[in-house]
Tab-separated table of C-alpha atoms in Angstrom:
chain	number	residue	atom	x	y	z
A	169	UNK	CA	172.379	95.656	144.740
A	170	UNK	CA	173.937	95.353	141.002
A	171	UNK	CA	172.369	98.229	138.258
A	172	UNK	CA	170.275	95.794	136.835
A	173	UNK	CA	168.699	94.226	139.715
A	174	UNK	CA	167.672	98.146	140.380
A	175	UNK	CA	166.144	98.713	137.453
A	176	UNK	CA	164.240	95.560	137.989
A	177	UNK	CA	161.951	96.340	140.689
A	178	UNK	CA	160.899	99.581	138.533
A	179	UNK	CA	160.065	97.794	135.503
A	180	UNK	CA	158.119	95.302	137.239
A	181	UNK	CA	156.394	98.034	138.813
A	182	UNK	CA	155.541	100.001	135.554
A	183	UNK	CA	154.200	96.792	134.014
A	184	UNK	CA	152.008	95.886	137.181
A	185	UNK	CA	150.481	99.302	136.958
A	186	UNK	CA	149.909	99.192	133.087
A	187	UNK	CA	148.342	95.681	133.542
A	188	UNK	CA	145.952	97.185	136.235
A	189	UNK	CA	144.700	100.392	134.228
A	190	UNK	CA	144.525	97.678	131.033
A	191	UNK	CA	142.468	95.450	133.361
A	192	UNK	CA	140.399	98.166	134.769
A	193	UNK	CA	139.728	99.994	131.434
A	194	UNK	CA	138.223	96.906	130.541
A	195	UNK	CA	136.084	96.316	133.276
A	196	UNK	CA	134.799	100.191	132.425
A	197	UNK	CA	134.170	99.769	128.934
A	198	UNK	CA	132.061	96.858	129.756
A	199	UNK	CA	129.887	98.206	132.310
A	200	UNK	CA	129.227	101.228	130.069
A	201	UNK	CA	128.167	98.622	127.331
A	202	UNK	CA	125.993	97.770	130.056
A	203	UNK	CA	124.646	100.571	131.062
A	204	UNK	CA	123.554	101.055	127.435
A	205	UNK	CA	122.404	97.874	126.070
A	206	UNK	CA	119.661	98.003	129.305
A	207	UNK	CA	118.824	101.538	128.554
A	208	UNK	CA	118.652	100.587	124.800
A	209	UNK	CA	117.206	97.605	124.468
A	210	UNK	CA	113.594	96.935	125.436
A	211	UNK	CA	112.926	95.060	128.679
A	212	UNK	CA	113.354	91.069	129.044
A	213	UNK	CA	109.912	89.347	129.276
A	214	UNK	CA	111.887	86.458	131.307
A	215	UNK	CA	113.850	86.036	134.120
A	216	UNK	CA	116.342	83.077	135.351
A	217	UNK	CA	114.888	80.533	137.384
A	218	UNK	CA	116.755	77.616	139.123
A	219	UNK	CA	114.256	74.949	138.008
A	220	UNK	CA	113.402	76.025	134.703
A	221	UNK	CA	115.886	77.360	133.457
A	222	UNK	CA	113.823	80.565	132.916
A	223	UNK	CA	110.375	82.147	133.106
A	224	UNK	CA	108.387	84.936	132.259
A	225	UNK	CA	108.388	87.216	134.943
A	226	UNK	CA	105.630	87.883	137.787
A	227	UNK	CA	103.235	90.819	137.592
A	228	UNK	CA	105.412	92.374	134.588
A	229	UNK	CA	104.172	95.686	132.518
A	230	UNK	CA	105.473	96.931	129.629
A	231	UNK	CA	104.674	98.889	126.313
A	232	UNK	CA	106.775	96.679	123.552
A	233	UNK	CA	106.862	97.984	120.212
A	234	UNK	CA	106.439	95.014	117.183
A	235	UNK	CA	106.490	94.694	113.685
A	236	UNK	CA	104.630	92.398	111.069
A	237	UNK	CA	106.106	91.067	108.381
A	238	UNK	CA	104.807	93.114	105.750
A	239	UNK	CA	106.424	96.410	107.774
A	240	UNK	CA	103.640	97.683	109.791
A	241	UNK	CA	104.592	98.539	113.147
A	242	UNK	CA	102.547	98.691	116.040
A	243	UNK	CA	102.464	98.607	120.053
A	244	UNK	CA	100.929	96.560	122.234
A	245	UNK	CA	101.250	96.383	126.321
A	246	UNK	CA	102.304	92.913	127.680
A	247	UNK	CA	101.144	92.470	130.966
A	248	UNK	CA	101.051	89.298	133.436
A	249	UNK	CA	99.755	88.245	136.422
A	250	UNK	CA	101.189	87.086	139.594
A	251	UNK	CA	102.226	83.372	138.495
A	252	UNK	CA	103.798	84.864	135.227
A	253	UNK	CA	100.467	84.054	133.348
A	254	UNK	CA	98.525	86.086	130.238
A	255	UNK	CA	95.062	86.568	131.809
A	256	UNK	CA	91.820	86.989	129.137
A	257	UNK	CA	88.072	87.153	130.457
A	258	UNK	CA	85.688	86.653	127.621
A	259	UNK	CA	82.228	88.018	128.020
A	260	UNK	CA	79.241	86.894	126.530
A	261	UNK	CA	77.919	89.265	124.269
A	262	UNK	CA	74.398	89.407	125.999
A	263	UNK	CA	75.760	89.830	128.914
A	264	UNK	CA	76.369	87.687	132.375
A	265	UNK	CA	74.197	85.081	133.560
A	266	UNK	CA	74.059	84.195	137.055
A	267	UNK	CA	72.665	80.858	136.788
A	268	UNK	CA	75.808	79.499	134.645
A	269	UNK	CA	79.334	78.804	135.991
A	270	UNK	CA	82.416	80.096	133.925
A	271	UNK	CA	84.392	77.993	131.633
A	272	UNK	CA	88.038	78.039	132.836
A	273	UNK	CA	90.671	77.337	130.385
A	274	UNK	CA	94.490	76.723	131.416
A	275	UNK	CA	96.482	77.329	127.921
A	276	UNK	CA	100.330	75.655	127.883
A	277	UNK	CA	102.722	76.663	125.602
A	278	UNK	CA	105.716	78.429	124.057
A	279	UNK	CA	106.508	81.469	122.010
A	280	UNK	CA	103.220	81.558	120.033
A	281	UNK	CA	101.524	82.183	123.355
A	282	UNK	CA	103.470	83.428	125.446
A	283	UNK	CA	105.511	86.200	123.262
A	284	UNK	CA	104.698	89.754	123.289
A	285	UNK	CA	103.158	89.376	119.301
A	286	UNK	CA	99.718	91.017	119.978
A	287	UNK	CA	97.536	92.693	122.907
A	288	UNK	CA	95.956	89.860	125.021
A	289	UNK	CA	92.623	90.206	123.903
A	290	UNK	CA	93.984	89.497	120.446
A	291	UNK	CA	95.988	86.023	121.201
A	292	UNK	CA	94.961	83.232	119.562
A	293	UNK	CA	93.239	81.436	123.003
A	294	UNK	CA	91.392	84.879	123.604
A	295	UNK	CA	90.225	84.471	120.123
A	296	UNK	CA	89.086	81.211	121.006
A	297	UNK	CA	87.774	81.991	124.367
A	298	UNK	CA	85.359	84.622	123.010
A	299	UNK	CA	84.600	82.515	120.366
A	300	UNK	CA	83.541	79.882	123.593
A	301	UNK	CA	81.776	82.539	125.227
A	302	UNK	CA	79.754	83.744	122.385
A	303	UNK	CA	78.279	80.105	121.906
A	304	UNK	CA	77.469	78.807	125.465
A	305	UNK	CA	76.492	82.428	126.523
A	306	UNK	CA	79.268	81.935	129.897
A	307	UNK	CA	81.892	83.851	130.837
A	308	UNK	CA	85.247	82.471	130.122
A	309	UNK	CA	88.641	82.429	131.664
A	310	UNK	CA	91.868	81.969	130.454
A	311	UNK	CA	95.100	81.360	131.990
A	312	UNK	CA	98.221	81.271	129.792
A	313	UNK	CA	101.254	79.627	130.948
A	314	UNK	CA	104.918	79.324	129.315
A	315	UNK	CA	107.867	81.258	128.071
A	316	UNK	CA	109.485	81.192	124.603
A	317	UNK	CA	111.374	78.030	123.560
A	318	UNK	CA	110.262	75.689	126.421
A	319	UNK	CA	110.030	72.317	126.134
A	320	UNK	CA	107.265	69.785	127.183
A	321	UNK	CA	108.819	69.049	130.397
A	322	UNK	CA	108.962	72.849	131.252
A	323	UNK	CA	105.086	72.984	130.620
A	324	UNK	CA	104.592	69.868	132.517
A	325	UNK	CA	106.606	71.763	135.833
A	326	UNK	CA	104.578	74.685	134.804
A	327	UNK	CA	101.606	72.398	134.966
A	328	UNK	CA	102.549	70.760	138.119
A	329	UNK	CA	102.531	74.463	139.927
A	330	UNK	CA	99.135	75.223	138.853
A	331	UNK	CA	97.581	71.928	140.029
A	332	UNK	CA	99.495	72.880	143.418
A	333	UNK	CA	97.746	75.926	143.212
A	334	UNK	CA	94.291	74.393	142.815
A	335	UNK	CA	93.947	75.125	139.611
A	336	UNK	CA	90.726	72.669	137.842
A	337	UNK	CA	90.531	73.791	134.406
A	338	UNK	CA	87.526	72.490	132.324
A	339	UNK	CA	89.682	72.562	129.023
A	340	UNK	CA	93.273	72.260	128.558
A	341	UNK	CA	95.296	73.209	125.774
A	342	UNK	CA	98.436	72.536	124.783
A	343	UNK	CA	100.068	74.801	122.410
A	344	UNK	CA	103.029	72.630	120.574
A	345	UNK	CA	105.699	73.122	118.252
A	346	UNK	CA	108.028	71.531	116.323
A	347	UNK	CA	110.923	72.200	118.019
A	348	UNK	CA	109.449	70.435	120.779
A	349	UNK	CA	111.212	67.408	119.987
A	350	UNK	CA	114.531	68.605	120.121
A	351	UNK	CA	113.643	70.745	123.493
A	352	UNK	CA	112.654	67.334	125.156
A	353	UNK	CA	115.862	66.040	124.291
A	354	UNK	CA	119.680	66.412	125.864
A	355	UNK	CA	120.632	64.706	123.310
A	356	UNK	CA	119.353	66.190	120.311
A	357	UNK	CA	119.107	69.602	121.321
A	358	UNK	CA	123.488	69.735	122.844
A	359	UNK	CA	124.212	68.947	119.039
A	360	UNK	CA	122.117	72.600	118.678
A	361	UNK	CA	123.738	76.244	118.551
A	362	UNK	CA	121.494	76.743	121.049
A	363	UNK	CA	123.607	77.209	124.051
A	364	UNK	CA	121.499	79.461	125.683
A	365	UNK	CA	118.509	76.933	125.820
A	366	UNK	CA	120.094	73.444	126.560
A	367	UNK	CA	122.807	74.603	129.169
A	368	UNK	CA	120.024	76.016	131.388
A	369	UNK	CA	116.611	74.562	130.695
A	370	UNK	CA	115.985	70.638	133.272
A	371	UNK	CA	115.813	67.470	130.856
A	372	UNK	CA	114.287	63.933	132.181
A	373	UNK	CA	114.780	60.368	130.508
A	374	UNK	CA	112.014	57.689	129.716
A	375	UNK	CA	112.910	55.633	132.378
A	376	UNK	CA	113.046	57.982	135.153
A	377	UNK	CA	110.700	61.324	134.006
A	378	UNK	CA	110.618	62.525	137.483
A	379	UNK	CA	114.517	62.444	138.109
A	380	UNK	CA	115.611	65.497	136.051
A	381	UNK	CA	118.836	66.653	135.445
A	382	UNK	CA	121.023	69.411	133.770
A	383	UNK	CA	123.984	69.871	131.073
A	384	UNK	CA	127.012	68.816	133.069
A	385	UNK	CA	130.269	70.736	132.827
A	386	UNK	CA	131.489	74.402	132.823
A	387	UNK	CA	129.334	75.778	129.988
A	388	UNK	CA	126.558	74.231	131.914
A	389	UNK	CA	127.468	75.877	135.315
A	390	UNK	CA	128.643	79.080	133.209
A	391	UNK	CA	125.417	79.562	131.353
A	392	UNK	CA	123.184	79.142	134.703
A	393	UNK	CA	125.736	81.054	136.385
A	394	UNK	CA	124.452	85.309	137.268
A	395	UNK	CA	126.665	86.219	134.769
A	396	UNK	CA	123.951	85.462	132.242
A	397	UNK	CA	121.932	87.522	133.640
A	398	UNK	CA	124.075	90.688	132.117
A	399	UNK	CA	122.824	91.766	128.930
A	400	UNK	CA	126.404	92.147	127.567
A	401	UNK	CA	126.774	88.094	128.340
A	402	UNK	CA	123.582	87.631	126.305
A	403	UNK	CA	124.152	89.969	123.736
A	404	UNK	CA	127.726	88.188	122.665
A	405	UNK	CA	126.300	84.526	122.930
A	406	UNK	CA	123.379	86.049	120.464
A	407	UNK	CA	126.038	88.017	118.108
A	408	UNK	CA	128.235	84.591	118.315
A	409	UNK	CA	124.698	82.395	117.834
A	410	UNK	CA	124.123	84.349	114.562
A	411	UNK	CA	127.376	84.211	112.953
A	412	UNK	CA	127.787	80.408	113.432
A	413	UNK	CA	124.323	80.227	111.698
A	414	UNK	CA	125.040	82.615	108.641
A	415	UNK	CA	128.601	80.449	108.116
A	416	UNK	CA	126.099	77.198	108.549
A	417	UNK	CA	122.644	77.505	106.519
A	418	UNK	CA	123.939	80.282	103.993
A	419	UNK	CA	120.291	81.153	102.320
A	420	UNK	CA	119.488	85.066	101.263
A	421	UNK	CA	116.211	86.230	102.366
A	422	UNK	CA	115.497	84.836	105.770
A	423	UNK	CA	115.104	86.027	108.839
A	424	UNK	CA	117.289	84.601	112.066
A	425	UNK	CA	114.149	82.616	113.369
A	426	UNK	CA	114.179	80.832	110.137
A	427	UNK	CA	117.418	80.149	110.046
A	428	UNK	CA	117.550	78.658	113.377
A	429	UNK	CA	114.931	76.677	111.380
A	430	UNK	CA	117.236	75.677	108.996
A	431	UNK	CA	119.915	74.484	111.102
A	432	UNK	CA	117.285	71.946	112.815
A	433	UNK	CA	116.676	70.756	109.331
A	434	UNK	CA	119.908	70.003	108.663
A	435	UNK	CA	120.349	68.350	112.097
A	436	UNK	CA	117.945	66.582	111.432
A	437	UNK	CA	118.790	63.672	109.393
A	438	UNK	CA	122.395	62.741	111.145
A	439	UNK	CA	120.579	61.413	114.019
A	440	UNK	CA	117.414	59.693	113.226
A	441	UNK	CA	118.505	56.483	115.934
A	442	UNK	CA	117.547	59.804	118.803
A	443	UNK	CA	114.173	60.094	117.041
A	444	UNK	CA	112.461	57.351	119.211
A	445	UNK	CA	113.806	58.476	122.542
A	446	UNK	CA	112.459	61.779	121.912
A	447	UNK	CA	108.851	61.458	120.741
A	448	UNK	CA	108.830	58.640	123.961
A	449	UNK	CA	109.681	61.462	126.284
A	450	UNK	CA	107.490	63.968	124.734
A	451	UNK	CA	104.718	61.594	124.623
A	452	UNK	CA	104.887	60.716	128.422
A	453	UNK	CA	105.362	64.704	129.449
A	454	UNK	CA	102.322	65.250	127.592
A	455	UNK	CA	100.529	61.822	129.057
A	456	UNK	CA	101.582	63.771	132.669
A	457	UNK	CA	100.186	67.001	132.167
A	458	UNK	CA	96.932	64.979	130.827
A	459	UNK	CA	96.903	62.979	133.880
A	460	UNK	CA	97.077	66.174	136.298
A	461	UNK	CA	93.800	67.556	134.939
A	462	UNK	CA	91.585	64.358	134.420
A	463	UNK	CA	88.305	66.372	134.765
A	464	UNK	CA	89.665	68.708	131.983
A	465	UNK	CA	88.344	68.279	128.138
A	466	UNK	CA	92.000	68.122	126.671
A	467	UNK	CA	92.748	69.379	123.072
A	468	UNK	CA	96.185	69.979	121.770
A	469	UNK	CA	97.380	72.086	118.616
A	470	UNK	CA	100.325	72.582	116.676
A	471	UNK	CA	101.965	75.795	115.276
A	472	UNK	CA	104.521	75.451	111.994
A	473	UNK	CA	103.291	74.727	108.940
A	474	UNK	CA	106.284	74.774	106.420
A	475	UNK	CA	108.379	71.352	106.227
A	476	UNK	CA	110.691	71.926	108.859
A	477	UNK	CA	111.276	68.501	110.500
A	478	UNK	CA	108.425	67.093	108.386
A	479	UNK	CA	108.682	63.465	109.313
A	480	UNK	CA	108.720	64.653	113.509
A	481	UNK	CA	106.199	67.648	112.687
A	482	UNK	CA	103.693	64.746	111.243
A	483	UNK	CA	103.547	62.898	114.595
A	484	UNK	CA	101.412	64.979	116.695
A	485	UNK	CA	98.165	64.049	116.034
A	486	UNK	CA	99.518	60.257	116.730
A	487	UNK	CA	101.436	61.381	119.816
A	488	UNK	CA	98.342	63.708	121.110
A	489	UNK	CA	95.642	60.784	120.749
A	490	UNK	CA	98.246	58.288	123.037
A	491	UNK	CA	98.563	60.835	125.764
A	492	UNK	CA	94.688	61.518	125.879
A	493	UNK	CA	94.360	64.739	123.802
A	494	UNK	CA	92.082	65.942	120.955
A	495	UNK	CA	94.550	67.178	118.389
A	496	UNK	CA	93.001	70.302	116.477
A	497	UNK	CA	93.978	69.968	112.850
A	498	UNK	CA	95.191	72.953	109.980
A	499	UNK	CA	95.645	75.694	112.472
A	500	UNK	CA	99.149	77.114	111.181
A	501	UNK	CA	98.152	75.674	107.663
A	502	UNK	CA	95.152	78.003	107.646
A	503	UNK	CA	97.646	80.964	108.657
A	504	UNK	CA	100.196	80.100	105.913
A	505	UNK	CA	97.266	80.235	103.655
A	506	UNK	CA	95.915	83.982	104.845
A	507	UNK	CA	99.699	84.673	104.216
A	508	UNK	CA	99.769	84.798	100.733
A	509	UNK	CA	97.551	87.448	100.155
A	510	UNK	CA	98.562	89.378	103.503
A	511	UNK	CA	101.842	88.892	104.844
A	512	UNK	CA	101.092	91.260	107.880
A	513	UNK	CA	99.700	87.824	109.457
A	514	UNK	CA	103.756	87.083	110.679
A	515	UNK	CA	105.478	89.465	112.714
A	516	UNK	CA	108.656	90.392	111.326
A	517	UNK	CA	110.228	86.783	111.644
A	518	UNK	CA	108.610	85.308	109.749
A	519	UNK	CA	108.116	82.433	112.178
A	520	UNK	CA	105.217	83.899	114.902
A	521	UNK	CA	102.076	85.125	114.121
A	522	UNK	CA	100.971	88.778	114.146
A	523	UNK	CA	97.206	89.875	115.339
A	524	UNK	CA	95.879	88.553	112.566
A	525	UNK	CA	97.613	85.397	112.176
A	526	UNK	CA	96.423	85.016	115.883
A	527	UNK	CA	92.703	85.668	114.934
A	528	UNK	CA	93.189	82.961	112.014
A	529	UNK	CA	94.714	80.154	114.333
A	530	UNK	CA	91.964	80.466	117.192
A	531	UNK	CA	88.979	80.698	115.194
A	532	UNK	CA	90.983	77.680	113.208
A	533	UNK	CA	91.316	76.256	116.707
A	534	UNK	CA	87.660	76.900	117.387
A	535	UNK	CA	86.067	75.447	114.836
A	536	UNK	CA	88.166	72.377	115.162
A	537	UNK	CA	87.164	71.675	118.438
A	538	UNK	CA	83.476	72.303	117.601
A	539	UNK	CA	82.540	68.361	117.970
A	540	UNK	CA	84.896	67.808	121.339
A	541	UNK	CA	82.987	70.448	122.960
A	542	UNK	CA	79.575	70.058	122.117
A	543	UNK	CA	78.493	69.461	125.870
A	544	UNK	CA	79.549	72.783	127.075
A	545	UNK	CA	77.023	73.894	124.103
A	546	UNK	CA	73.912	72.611	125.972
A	547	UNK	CA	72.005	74.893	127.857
């Protein structure tokens, strides 16, 4: 063996050994990041979930700390049942009566219900619910289903469990949102930042809404993968999600809800050839979850009421009427309204509504649906 083909074999060792304490001081730093974001950050509200993509988490308790837009912080404990629901039982203020039957309510939405914003009691379909109870003297009970961000489909599968479950609400709601439309759509919503929502939530077409499929490829696969269930994976997509934003919709002032906002705005004009395809699917999801609940008075509201996708935003009273709801009119318009004297009706974001904004929108609600549910007045 020649000098240098001797010092070969100890070089080559040296570097294997550096590249395995590089390698492995790596793989510590990052498990001690995660070790502290979990003990740092407070506990996730959701959990993966193979056909949704996610949902909020069975029989889940926590005490979450929030804060309104005006800088008042409070706590609140976020609890749910055994289907991932928000449970409320309004009582009659005179007490129970025996000889009527509760009211049962089955509530689908997103964020605005489903986010940890305000105590139960204090949601904008408990608001409503007591508001029920207190005028046909009957107990009431509400189910809330949902998670942040989902689509119409998602509430439709969401839908589909409870009807397997036996569920026979005598009013549904369904709690909307702009966004909606680009939730409902592969093809709007892949043009997103939003990696985190349209590489793992299902999508269907017009033609086949029952045949549902999922963004194709390695970011698809990656995103849906376990390793998204590390905070450190989540963290970095969020970090990455908020830089591409503040380099896209440069505005001072906002908060990162609004400028995810923004960046649908801008979206939204490039594409307005996808905007047929997507109020078609949203309108057949929501002719579905009609169609599961026939017996069901059906009423439908909305919850944005700055411009934000304006000429989409505009449709759902049209789109609710075709799929056989009763659209309730001015419920975030009567919360942007109570904001201008008292900002503490947002939470910080700007976007969702704090206790009060949630008192404003269901007594809104309420006293939309007055006429629609005039039977359930009679004694």
């Amino acid at each position: 063996m020649s000098i240098a083909e001797s010092t070969k074999a100890p070089r080559r060792g040296f570097w294997f050994s550096l590249l395995l304490v590089l390698c492995g001081s790596i793989l510590l730093f990052a498990v001690m990041v995660e070790g502290f974001l979990r003990l740092s950050t407070r506990p996730s509200i959701n959990r993966p979930d193979a056909l949704l993509g996610w949902r909020i988490k069975e029989n889940f308790s926590a005490q979450l700390d929030q804060r309104t837009f005006g800088g008042q912080l409070f706590r609140l404990d976020y609890k749910t049942g055994p289907h991932g629901e928000r449970h409320y039982r309004a009582l009659p203020p005179d007490g129970i009566s025996a000889k009527k039957e509760p009211i049962s309510i089955l509530v689908l939405g997103d964020s605005f219900t489903m986010l940890p914003t305000s105590e139960v009691e204090q949601t904008w379909f408990a608001v409503f619910a007591q508001a029920l109870a207190t005028k046909t003297q009957r107990v009431v009970e509400v189910d809330a289903l949902g998670a942040s961000a989902y689509g119409t489909l998602q509430e439709r599968l969401l839908a589909q469990e409870a009807q397997q479950r036996g569920a026979t609400p005598d009013i549904l709601i369904l709690q909307t949102c702009m966004n909606d439309f680009f939730d409902n759509s592969y093809a709007l919503e892949s043009q997103t930042l939003y990696r985190e929502q349209y590489l793992r939530r299902p999508f269907t077409t017009t033609d086949r809404p029952e045949a549902l499929f999922y963004a194709p490829g390695f970011w698809g696969w990656l995103y849906r993968s376990p390793l998204f269930q590390l905070h450190l994976a989540n963290a970095f997509n969020r970090a990455w999600q908020r830089l591409e934003l503040a380099l896209m919709t440069p505005r001072q002032a906002r908060t990162p809800d609004q400028a995810r906002l923004e960046h649908l705005n801008q979206l939204m004009p490039e594409r307005p050839d996808l905007f047929p395809q997507t109020i078609a699917i949203t309108q057949s999801e929501m002719t579905t979850i009609r169609a599961l609940f026939p017996q069901a008075t059906a009423l439908s509201l909305t919850c944005w009421a700055e411009d934000y996708l304006a000429p989409l935003n505009a449709r759902w009273p049209e789109i609710s009427s075709k799929a056989g709801f009763v659209f309730l009119p001015d419920v975030p318009q009567a919360v942007a309204r109570a904001s201008r004297a008292d900002p503490n009706v947002y939470t910080d974001d700007r976007v969702h509504w704090a206790p009060e904004g949630h008192r404003i929108a269901g007594q809104r609600a309420f006293e939309a649906a007055g006429a629609t549910l005039a039977p359930l007045f009679e004694p």
